Amino acid sequence: MDLDMAQVRAFVRAAEELHFGRAAATLAISQQALSKRIARLESLLGTELFRRGGNGVRLTEAGQRFLPPARHALAAADAAVAAAVGQDRPLRVDVWGHLYAPMRTLAQVAGQAGELVLGHGRDLPSVTAALLRGDIDAAFGRVHPPLHAGLAHRLVRLEPVDAVLSAGHPLAAEPALRPEQLRNSVLWAPGALDRLDFLHQFAERFDIRDRAASVNLGLGHFLTEVADDPRRFALLPADVPLPSVPGLCSVPLVEPTPLYAWSLLWRTGSGHPGLDGLTAACAAEAARSRWLEYDPAHDWLPEPPARGGRS
């Protein structure tokens, strides 16, 4: 029996998503095409792999047995393609969102992900273009819609965000702040707000009317500007180490806590075998460090946390 790897890939992605629409989107095909591939695979195997019902889909016992070896078969096929086309090289990964220090997160998984070569993208549009050209294999940063149909992503980390204030700010002594308490303050951004999706959506959601932009000359310079004006505040992930800037303080945000989403992004159909190692390392660290905890009653995200897959 000869397996069609496109059918196997459709099965694995649908098994990970348990939603044919989302699975089809990550493969850049229509839901109808994905359903046909899975139906042909079931016909070839002579057994159903999914139970389809009003509450979605779930794996049958045969599907559960088939999933692990199907993943191994895909990994072997991707490795064979990579070897044939000369992709026996390090995985090229760009990062963006440098003020928020994406390297902190990537460094925690790099040791388990094989050999990586790191680059520095400017923003999501520039990284998207590099991925589609094949200049890089993957990228790491904040993903937001609209996302090009030829790309897929996996949510890696949801990181609580703090307000960073001048020590002279009227709210600087508070143990915690609700985002709405910042309405009379000035949101200080490291660039034009229309290019900084997370900050723009935060300002819109919590009615922050006063907004101003700096020039991104690095975190130290940016936070010095915050410390110099008692009306300004900035937003930074809670784990970003603050530089030694006099007159600066960090206050947690609560009710709700804004979460900054880090994702791994790649071109659909990419055959570099290092992608599997990197996504597996990210998933393992996320489980170990509880990176993906999200409570809609207490947390705020610009978009719901869709969790993509890799197969």
mmCIF file of C-alpha atoms in Angstrom, residues 28-281:
data_model
loop_
_atom_site.group_PDB
_atom_site.id
_atom_site.type_symbol
_atom_site.label_atom_id
_atom_site.label_comp_id
_atom_site.label_asym_id
_atom_site.label_seq_id
_atom_site.Cartn_x
_atom_site.Cartn_y
_atom_site.Cartn_z
ATOM 1 C CA ALA A 28 -3.375 26.963 2.430
ATOM 2 C CA ILE A 29 -6.024 24.735 0.812
ATOM 3 C CA SER A 30 -9.824 24.789 0.866
ATOM 4 C CA GLN A 31 -11.773 22.845 3.462
ATOM 5 C CA GLN A 32 -13.338 20.847 0.617
ATOM 6 C CA ALA A 33 -9.887 19.839 -0.662
ATOM 7 C CA LEU A 34 -8.804 18.776 2.803
ATOM 8 C CA SER A 35 -11.971 16.712 3.307
ATOM 9 C CA LYS A 36 -11.425 14.973 -0.028
ATOM 10 C CA ARG A 37 -7.834 14.073 0.865
ATOM 11 C CA ILE A 38 -8.895 12.580 4.169
ATOM 12 C CA ALA A 39 -11.798 10.693 2.552
ATOM 13 C CA ARG A 40 -9.408 9.182 -0.018
ATOM 14 C CA LEU A 41 -7.005 8.167 2.734
ATOM 15 C CA GLU A 42 -9.822 6.511 4.688
ATOM 16 C CA SER A 43 -10.910 4.696 1.536
ATOM 17 C CA LEU A 44 -7.362 3.456 0.919
ATOM 18 C CA LEU A 45 -7.013 2.257 4.535
ATOM 19 C CA GLY A 46 -10.507 0.792 4.598
ATOM 20 C CA THR A 47 -11.419 2.442 7.886
ATOM 21 C CA GLU A 48 -12.719 5.737 9.282
ATOM 22 C CA LEU A 49 -10.131 7.970 10.928
ATOM 23 C CA PHE A 50 -12.544 10.660 12.193
ATOM 24 C CA ARG A 51 -16.005 10.736 13.724
ATOM 25 C CA ARG A 52 -17.881 13.684 12.233
ATOM 26 C CA GLY A 53 -20.819 15.156 14.110
ATOM 27 C CA GLY A 54 -22.624 18.303 15.123
ATOM 28 C CA ASN A 55 -20.047 18.997 17.842
ATOM 29 C CA GLY A 56 -17.084 18.868 15.466
ATOM 30 C CA VAL A 57 -14.742 15.986 14.709
ATOM 31 C CA ARG A 58 -12.791 13.538 16.832
ATOM 32 C CA LEU A 59 -10.427 10.704 16.116
ATOM 33 C CA THR A 60 -11.656 7.142 15.956
ATOM 34 C CA GLU A 61 -9.603 4.413 17.615
ATOM 35 C CA ALA A 62 -8.052 3.701 14.216
ATOM 36 C CA GLY A 63 -7.241 7.405 13.840
ATOM 37 C CA GLN A 64 -5.579 7.483 17.252
ATOM 38 C CA ARG A 65 -3.430 4.479 16.320
ATOM 39 C CA PHE A 66 -2.568 5.947 12.936
ATOM 40 C CA LEU A 67 -1.531 9.420 14.184
ATOM 41 C CA PRO A 68 1.912 8.698 15.749
ATOM 42 C CA PRO A 69 3.314 6.705 12.783
ATOM 43 C CA ALA A 70 1.751 9.221 10.385
ATOM 44 C CA ARG A 71 3.721 11.999 12.075
ATOM 45 C CA HIS A 72 6.917 9.953 11.784
ATOM 46 C CA ALA A 73 6.212 9.273 8.117
ATOM 47 C CA LEU A 74 5.795 12.999 7.428
ATOM 48 C CA ALA A 75 8.997 13.864 9.264
ATOM 49 C CA ALA A 76 10.872 11.257 7.224
ATOM 50 C CA ALA A 77 9.368 12.565 3.987
ATOM 51 C CA ASP A 78 10.309 16.157 4.837
ATOM 52 C CA ALA A 79 13.843 15.059 5.708
ATOM 53 C CA ALA A 80 14.124 13.215 2.387
ATOM 54 C CA VAL A 81 13.013 16.304 0.453
ATOM 55 C CA ALA A 82 15.448 18.485 2.382
ATOM 56 C CA ALA A 83 18.325 16.126 1.643
ATOM 57 C CA ALA A 84 17.458 15.973 -2.057
ATOM 58 C CA VAL A 85 17.315 19.756 -2.503
ATOM 59 C CA GLY A 86 20.366 20.479 -0.394
ATOM 60 C CA GLN A 87 18.698 21.745 2.760
ATOM 61 C CA ASP A 88 21.214 20.104 5.054
ATOM 62 C CA ARG A 89 21.890 23.455 6.686
ATOM 63 C CA PRO A 90 20.921 25.326 9.850
ATOM 64 C CA LEU A 91 17.378 26.588 10.228
ATOM 65 C CA ARG A 92 17.272 30.306 9.403
ATOM 66 C CA VAL A 93 15.070 32.136 11.921
ATOM 67 C CA ASP A 94 14.277 35.855 11.988
ATOM 68 C CA VAL A 95 12.917 37.640 15.053
ATOM 69 C CA TRP A 96 11.044 40.915 15.282
ATOM 70 C CA GLY A 97 9.561 43.080 18.031
ATOM 71 C CA HIS A 98 13.042 43.785 19.383
ATOM 72 C CA LEU A 99 12.020 46.277 22.076
ATOM 73 C CA TYR A 100 10.090 43.413 23.700
ATOM 74 C CA ALA A 101 13.206 41.201 23.619
ATOM 75 C CA PRO A 102 12.015 38.139 21.651
ATOM 76 C CA MET A 103 15.419 36.499 22.135
ATOM 77 C CA ARG A 104 14.535 35.859 25.811
ATOM 78 C CA THR A 105 11.921 33.327 24.779
ATOM 79 C CA LEU A 106 13.728 31.867 21.779
ATOM 80 C CA ALA A 107 16.881 31.347 23.860
ATOM 81 C CA GLN A 108 14.963 29.037 26.193
ATOM 82 C CA VAL A 109 14.231 26.572 23.374
ATOM 83 C CA ALA A 110 17.205 27.045 21.046
ATOM 84 C CA GLY A 111 19.294 24.364 22.754
ATOM 85 C CA GLN A 112 16.688 21.680 22.012
ATOM 86 C CA ALA A 113 15.874 22.817 18.474
ATOM 87 C CA GLY A 114 18.983 21.872 16.494
ATOM 88 C CA GLU A 115 21.299 24.305 14.751
ATOM 89 C CA LEU A 116 19.812 27.769 14.211
ATOM 90 C CA VAL A 117 21.020 30.868 12.381
ATOM 91 C CA LEU A 118 19.313 33.993 13.733
ATOM 92 C CA GLY A 119 18.479 37.122 11.777
ATOM 93 C CA HIS A 120 16.703 40.354 12.615
ATOM 94 C CA GLY A 121 13.534 41.381 10.792
ATOM 95 C CA ARG A 122 12.061 44.849 11.118
ATOM 96 C CA ASP A 123 8.399 43.961 11.486
ATOM 97 C CA LEU A 124 5.767 41.393 10.463
ATOM 98 C CA PRO A 125 5.438 42.665 6.841
ATOM 99 C CA SER A 126 9.191 42.475 6.221
ATOM 100 C CA VAL A 127 9.407 39.018 7.799
ATOM 101 C CA THR A 128 6.415 37.838 5.746
ATOM 102 C CA ALA A 129 8.145 38.923 2.548
ATOM 103 C CA ALA A 130 11.366 37.136 3.560
ATOM 104 C CA LEU A 131 9.489 33.904 4.307
ATOM 105 C CA LEU A 132 7.596 33.955 1.024
ATOM 106 C CA ARG A 133 10.824 34.571 -0.917
ATOM 107 C CA GLY A 134 12.486 31.654 0.866
ATOM 108 C CA ASP A 135 15.197 33.882 2.371
ATOM 109 C CA ILE A 136 14.408 32.485 5.831
ATOM 110 C CA ASP A 137 12.752 29.302 7.088
ATOM 111 C CA ALA A 138 10.872 30.543 10.156
ATOM 112 C CA ALA A 139 10.319 33.654 12.231
ATOM 113 C CA PHE A 140 9.444 34.488 15.831
ATOM 114 C CA GLY A 141 7.439 37.460 17.090
ATOM 115 C CA ARG A 142 3.880 38.746 17.465
ATOM 116 C CA VAL A 143 1.549 37.601 14.665
ATOM 117 C CA HIS A 144 -1.654 39.476 13.942
ATOM 118 C CA PRO A 145 -4.222 39.406 11.133
ATOM 119 C CA PRO A 146 -4.356 39.671 8.221
ATOM 120 C CA LEU A 147 -1.815 36.904 7.689
ATOM 121 C CA HIS A 148 -0.766 35.856 4.189
ATOM 122 C CA ALA A 149 -2.498 32.649 3.067
ATOM 123 C CA GLY A 150 0.875 31.050 2.299
ATOM 124 C CA LEU A 151 1.991 31.227 5.935
ATOM 125 C CA ALA A 152 1.138 29.231 9.048
ATOM 126 C CA HIS A 153 1.879 29.968 12.685
ATOM 127 C CA ARG A 154 1.868 28.391 16.107
ATOM 128 C CA LEU A 155 1.182 30.290 19.324
ATOM 129 C CA VAL A 156 4.160 29.782 21.638
ATOM 130 C CA ARG A 157 3.801 32.109 24.612
ATOM 131 C CA LEU A 158 1.284 34.462 26.227
ATOM 132 C CA GLU A 159 3.190 36.950 28.343
ATOM 133 C CA PRO A 160 1.606 39.313 30.930
ATOM 134 C CA VAL A 161 2.259 42.991 30.249
ATOM 135 C CA ASP A 162 3.187 45.614 32.864
ATOM 136 C CA ALA A 163 2.840 49.382 32.797
ATOM 137 C CA VAL A 164 6.202 51.164 33.031
ATOM 138 C CA LEU A 165 5.893 54.647 34.544
ATOM 139 C CA SER A 166 7.932 57.573 35.687
ATOM 140 C CA ALA A 167 8.411 57.520 39.455
ATOM 141 C CA GLY A 168 6.723 60.926 39.406
ATOM 142 C CA HIS A 169 3.558 59.576 37.776
ATOM 143 C CA PRO A 170 0.477 59.978 40.044
ATOM 144 C CA LEU A 171 -0.143 56.202 39.881
ATOM 145 C CA ALA A 172 3.457 55.059 40.338
ATOM 146 C CA ALA A 173 2.962 53.996 43.961
ATOM 147 C CA GLU A 174 -0.005 51.706 43.216
ATOM 148 C CA PRO A 175 0.662 47.961 43.754
ATOM 149 C CA ALA A 176 -1.342 47.165 40.594
ATOM 150 C CA LEU A 177 -3.360 49.090 38.009
ATOM 151 C CA ARG A 178 -6.394 48.414 35.881
ATOM 152 C CA PRO A 179 -5.766 49.476 32.271
ATOM 153 C CA GLU A 180 -8.673 51.939 32.435
ATOM 154 C CA GLN A 181 -6.833 53.886 35.160
ATOM 155 C CA LEU A 182 -4.312 54.971 32.511
ATOM 156 C CA ARG A 183 -6.880 56.894 30.458
ATOM 157 C CA ASN A 184 -5.522 60.279 31.538
ATOM 158 C CA SER A 185 -1.914 59.316 30.848
ATOM 159 C CA VAL A 186 0.098 59.430 27.623
ATOM 160 C CA LEU A 187 0.892 56.119 25.936
ATOM 161 C CA TRP A 188 4.526 56.422 24.848
ATOM 162 C CA ALA A 189 5.235 54.193 21.850
ATOM 163 C CA PRO A 190 8.566 53.273 20.212
ATOM 164 C CA GLY A 191 7.310 54.267 16.744
ATOM 165 C CA ALA A 192 4.177 55.110 14.778
ATOM 166 C CA LEU A 193 1.202 53.496 16.507
ATOM 167 C CA ASP A 194 -0.373 52.345 13.227
ATOM 168 C CA ARG A 195 2.644 50.018 12.790
ATOM 169 C CA LEU A 196 2.467 48.690 16.363
ATOM 170 C CA ASP A 197 -0.668 46.555 16.371
ATOM 171 C CA PHE A 198 -0.655 45.499 20.032
ATOM 172 C CA LEU A 199 -0.236 49.055 21.378
ATOM 173 C CA HIS A 200 -2.795 50.425 18.926
ATOM 174 C CA GLN A 201 -5.419 47.866 19.965
ATOM 175 C CA PHE A 202 -4.655 48.400 23.661
ATOM 176 C CA ALA A 203 -5.181 52.155 23.265
ATOM 177 C CA GLU A 204 -8.457 51.612 21.408
ATOM 178 C CA ARG A 205 -9.788 48.988 23.820
ATOM 179 C CA PHE A 206 -9.055 50.972 26.991
ATOM 180 C CA ASP A 207 -9.781 54.445 25.595
ATOM 181 C CA ILE A 208 -6.259 55.838 25.869
ATOM 182 C CA ARG A 209 -6.687 59.051 23.895
ATOM 183 C CA ASP A 210 -3.284 60.655 24.488
ATOM 184 C CA ARG A 211 -0.651 58.819 22.459
ATOM 185 C CA ALA A 212 2.818 59.870 21.357
ATOM 186 C CA ALA A 213 5.628 58.217 19.459
ATOM 187 C CA SER A 214 9.367 58.145 20.042
ATOM 188 C CA VAL A 215 12.181 57.006 17.755
ATOM 189 C CA ASN A 216 13.266 53.454 18.550
ATOM 190 C CA LEU A 217 16.883 53.891 19.612
ATOM 191 C CA GLY A 218 16.815 50.967 22.015
ATOM 192 C CA LEU A 219 15.107 50.114 25.279
ATOM 193 C CA GLY A 220 17.336 52.286 27.482
ATOM 194 C CA HIS A 221 16.717 55.445 25.457
ATOM 195 C CA PHE A 222 13.004 54.709 25.176
ATOM 196 C CA LEU A 223 12.524 54.208 28.925
ATOM 197 C CA THR A 224 14.607 57.274 29.759
ATOM 198 C CA GLU A 225 12.027 59.273 27.819
ATOM 199 C CA VAL A 226 9.255 57.647 29.891
ATOM 200 C CA ALA A 227 11.047 58.470 33.153
ATOM 201 C CA ASP A 228 11.496 62.120 32.094
ATOM 202 C CA ASP A 229 7.752 62.845 31.896
ATOM 203 C CA PRO A 230 5.355 62.066 34.807
ATOM 204 C CA ARG A 231 2.379 61.746 32.414
ATOM 205 C CA ARG A 232 3.854 59.028 30.205
ATOM 206 C CA PHE A 233 3.602 55.264 30.431
ATOM 207 C CA ALA A 234 4.813 52.386 28.279
ATOM 208 C CA LEU A 235 3.855 48.715 28.044
ATOM 209 C CA LEU A 236 6.424 45.929 28.348
ATOM 210 C CA PRO A 237 6.155 42.175 28.942
ATOM 211 C CA ALA A 238 6.615 41.516 32.636
ATOM 212 C CA ASP A 239 9.747 39.397 32.157
ATOM 213 C CA VAL A 240 11.685 41.977 30.119
ATOM 214 C CA PRO A 241 14.602 43.061 32.339
ATOM 215 C CA LEU A 242 14.510 46.831 32.758
ATOM 216 C CA PRO A 243 17.748 48.774 32.240
ATOM 217 C CA SER A 244 19.108 50.910 35.084
ATOM 218 C CA VAL A 245 17.121 54.061 34.365
ATOM 219 C CA PRO A 246 16.700 56.417 37.341
ATOM 220 C CA GLY A 247 13.145 57.419 38.197
ATOM 221 C CA LEU A 248 11.429 54.442 36.578
ATOM 222 C CA CYS A 249 9.000 51.880 38.017
ATOM 223 C CA SER A 250 7.013 48.911 36.721
ATOM 224 C CA VAL A 251 3.437 48.196 37.888
ATOM 225 C CA PRO A 252 1.426 45.033 37.053
ATOM 226 C CA LEU A 253 -1.803 45.434 35.094
ATOM 227 C CA VAL A 254 -4.889 43.544 36.295
ATOM 228 C CA GLU A 255 -8.634 43.212 35.654
ATOM 229 C CA PRO A 256 -7.841 42.442 32.885
ATOM 230 C CA THR A 257 -4.175 41.576 32.460
ATOM 231 C CA PRO A 258 -3.040 42.290 28.878
ATOM 232 C CA LEU A 259 -1.173 39.368 27.318
ATOM 233 C CA TYR A 260 1.442 39.741 24.591
ATOM 234 C CA ALA A 261 1.353 36.770 22.220
ATOM 235 C CA TRP A 262 4.573 35.320 20.779
ATOM 236 C CA SER A 263 4.255 32.990 17.791
ATOM 237 C CA LEU A 264 6.415 30.909 15.504
ATOM 238 C CA LEU A 265 5.719 31.623 11.834
ATOM 239 C CA TRP A 266 6.683 29.624 8.723
ATOM 240 C CA ARG A 267 5.821 29.162 5.055
ATOM 241 C CA THR A 268 3.285 26.390 4.428
ATOM 242 C CA GLY A 269 4.835 23.438 2.645
ATOM 243 C CA SER A 270 8.328 24.230 3.920
ATOM 244 C CA GLY A 271 10.354 21.032 3.985
ATOM 245 C CA HIS A 272 13.196 22.036 6.311
ATOM 246 C CA PRO A 273 13.435 19.271 8.922
ATOM 247 C CA GLY A 274 14.560 21.725 11.605
ATOM 248 C CA LEU A 275 11.054 23.188 11.787
ATOM 249 C CA ASP A 276 9.744 20.073 13.507
ATOM 250 C CA GLY A 277 12.494 20.259 16.112
ATOM 251 C CA LEU A 278 11.869 23.941 16.791
ATOM 252 C CA THR A 279 8.083 23.624 17.090
ATOM 253 C CA ALA A 280 8.444 20.568 19.320
ATOM 254 C CA ALA A 281 10.903 22.422 21.568
#
